[in-house]
């Protein structure tokens, strides 16, 4: 299991970490067939289902610990926001929490 992050990560480092988590959740063979960018949406571009998104969020929780309330942040969104959630939004949220 990942350890709780204690140093502040740059946007690029957060993006690379998110790509790693996505690869672990949906599998390397699927990730190789797609281009993952900060604009990639979870439901449309990455085609992740709710169980995969929960697994992804658990990886964020395990890595950042109490520093990031990812589940709380997600629960504050309405359905349209959740459907349109993309990596850039998560990167921005994690950067805010590190400030």
XYZ file of C-alpha atoms in Angstrom:
99
model
C 0.000 0.000 0.000
C 1.144 3.531 -0.723
C 2.368 5.715 2.061
C 0.888 9.044 3.001
C 2.484 11.884 1.019
C 4.308 14.417 3.161
C 5.921 16.638 0.507
C 4.129 19.070 -1.764
C 3.813 17.746 -5.302
C 3.874 19.827 -8.477
C 0.999 19.685 -10.995
C 3.081 17.425 -13.208
C 3.893 15.068 -10.330
C 0.213 14.907 -9.322
C -0.756 14.206 -12.955
C 1.817 11.396 -13.202
C 0.561 9.937 -9.921
C -3.070 10.072 -11.127
C -2.067 8.330 -14.378
C -0.358 5.623 -12.307
C -3.507 5.126 -10.218
C -5.696 4.999 -13.347
C -3.386 2.393 -14.870
C -3.581 0.282 -11.696
C -7.391 0.510 -11.694
C -8.292 -0.061 -15.350
C -5.248 -2.004 -16.498
C -2.186 -1.199 -18.543
C -3.610 -2.743 -21.721
C -6.470 -0.192 -21.718
C -4.264 2.765 -20.820
C -1.906 1.988 -23.713
C -4.816 2.472 -26.135
C -5.733 5.959 -24.903
C -4.134 9.330 -24.447
C -4.545 10.540 -20.883
C -4.429 14.323 -20.449
C -5.603 16.704 -17.710
C -8.749 17.206 -19.803
C -9.558 13.469 -19.797
C -12.949 12.819 -18.196
C -13.431 9.685 -16.157
C -16.724 8.589 -17.666
C -16.394 9.730 -21.288
C -12.694 9.536 -22.146
C -11.431 6.921 -19.697
C -14.720 4.994 -19.650
C -14.366 4.235 -15.943
C -17.410 2.836 -14.181
C -18.447 3.711 -10.639
C -16.560 0.799 -9.074
C -13.347 1.832 -10.850
C -13.816 5.437 -9.735
C -14.272 4.265 -6.135
C -11.089 2.190 -6.419
C -9.274 5.224 -7.862
C -10.494 7.407 -4.991
C -9.296 4.811 -2.472
C -5.811 5.031 -3.995
C -5.865 8.807 -3.578
C -7.018 8.389 0.027
C -4.293 5.820 0.754
C -1.607 7.999 -0.778
C -2.549 11.381 0.703
C -4.274 10.294 3.905
C -6.169 12.937 5.861
C -4.505 15.714 3.848
C -7.054 15.207 1.040
C -10.776 14.644 1.684
C -11.392 13.332 -1.831
C -14.609 11.507 -0.921
C -15.998 14.598 0.796
C -15.069 16.739 -2.199
C -16.792 14.332 -4.600
C -19.896 14.143 -2.413
C -20.284 17.938 -2.624
C -20.742 17.735 -6.417
C -23.990 17.398 -8.294
C -24.545 14.682 -10.909
C -23.482 16.839 -13.885
C -20.241 17.797 -12.148
C -19.488 14.148 -11.391
C -20.202 13.107 -14.978
C -17.875 15.834 -16.283
C -15.137 15.256 -13.686
C -11.713 15.307 -15.311
C -8.122 14.870 -14.193
C -7.424 18.613 -14.256
C -10.150 19.213 -11.671
C -8.614 16.605 -9.372
C -5.110 17.998 -9.872
C -6.364 21.490 -8.957
C -8.154 20.155 -5.872
C -5.055 18.302 -4.650
C -2.902 21.411 -5.239
C -5.355 23.494 -3.169
C -5.235 20.975 -0.336
C -1.432 21.050 -0.305
C -1.321 24.846 0.102
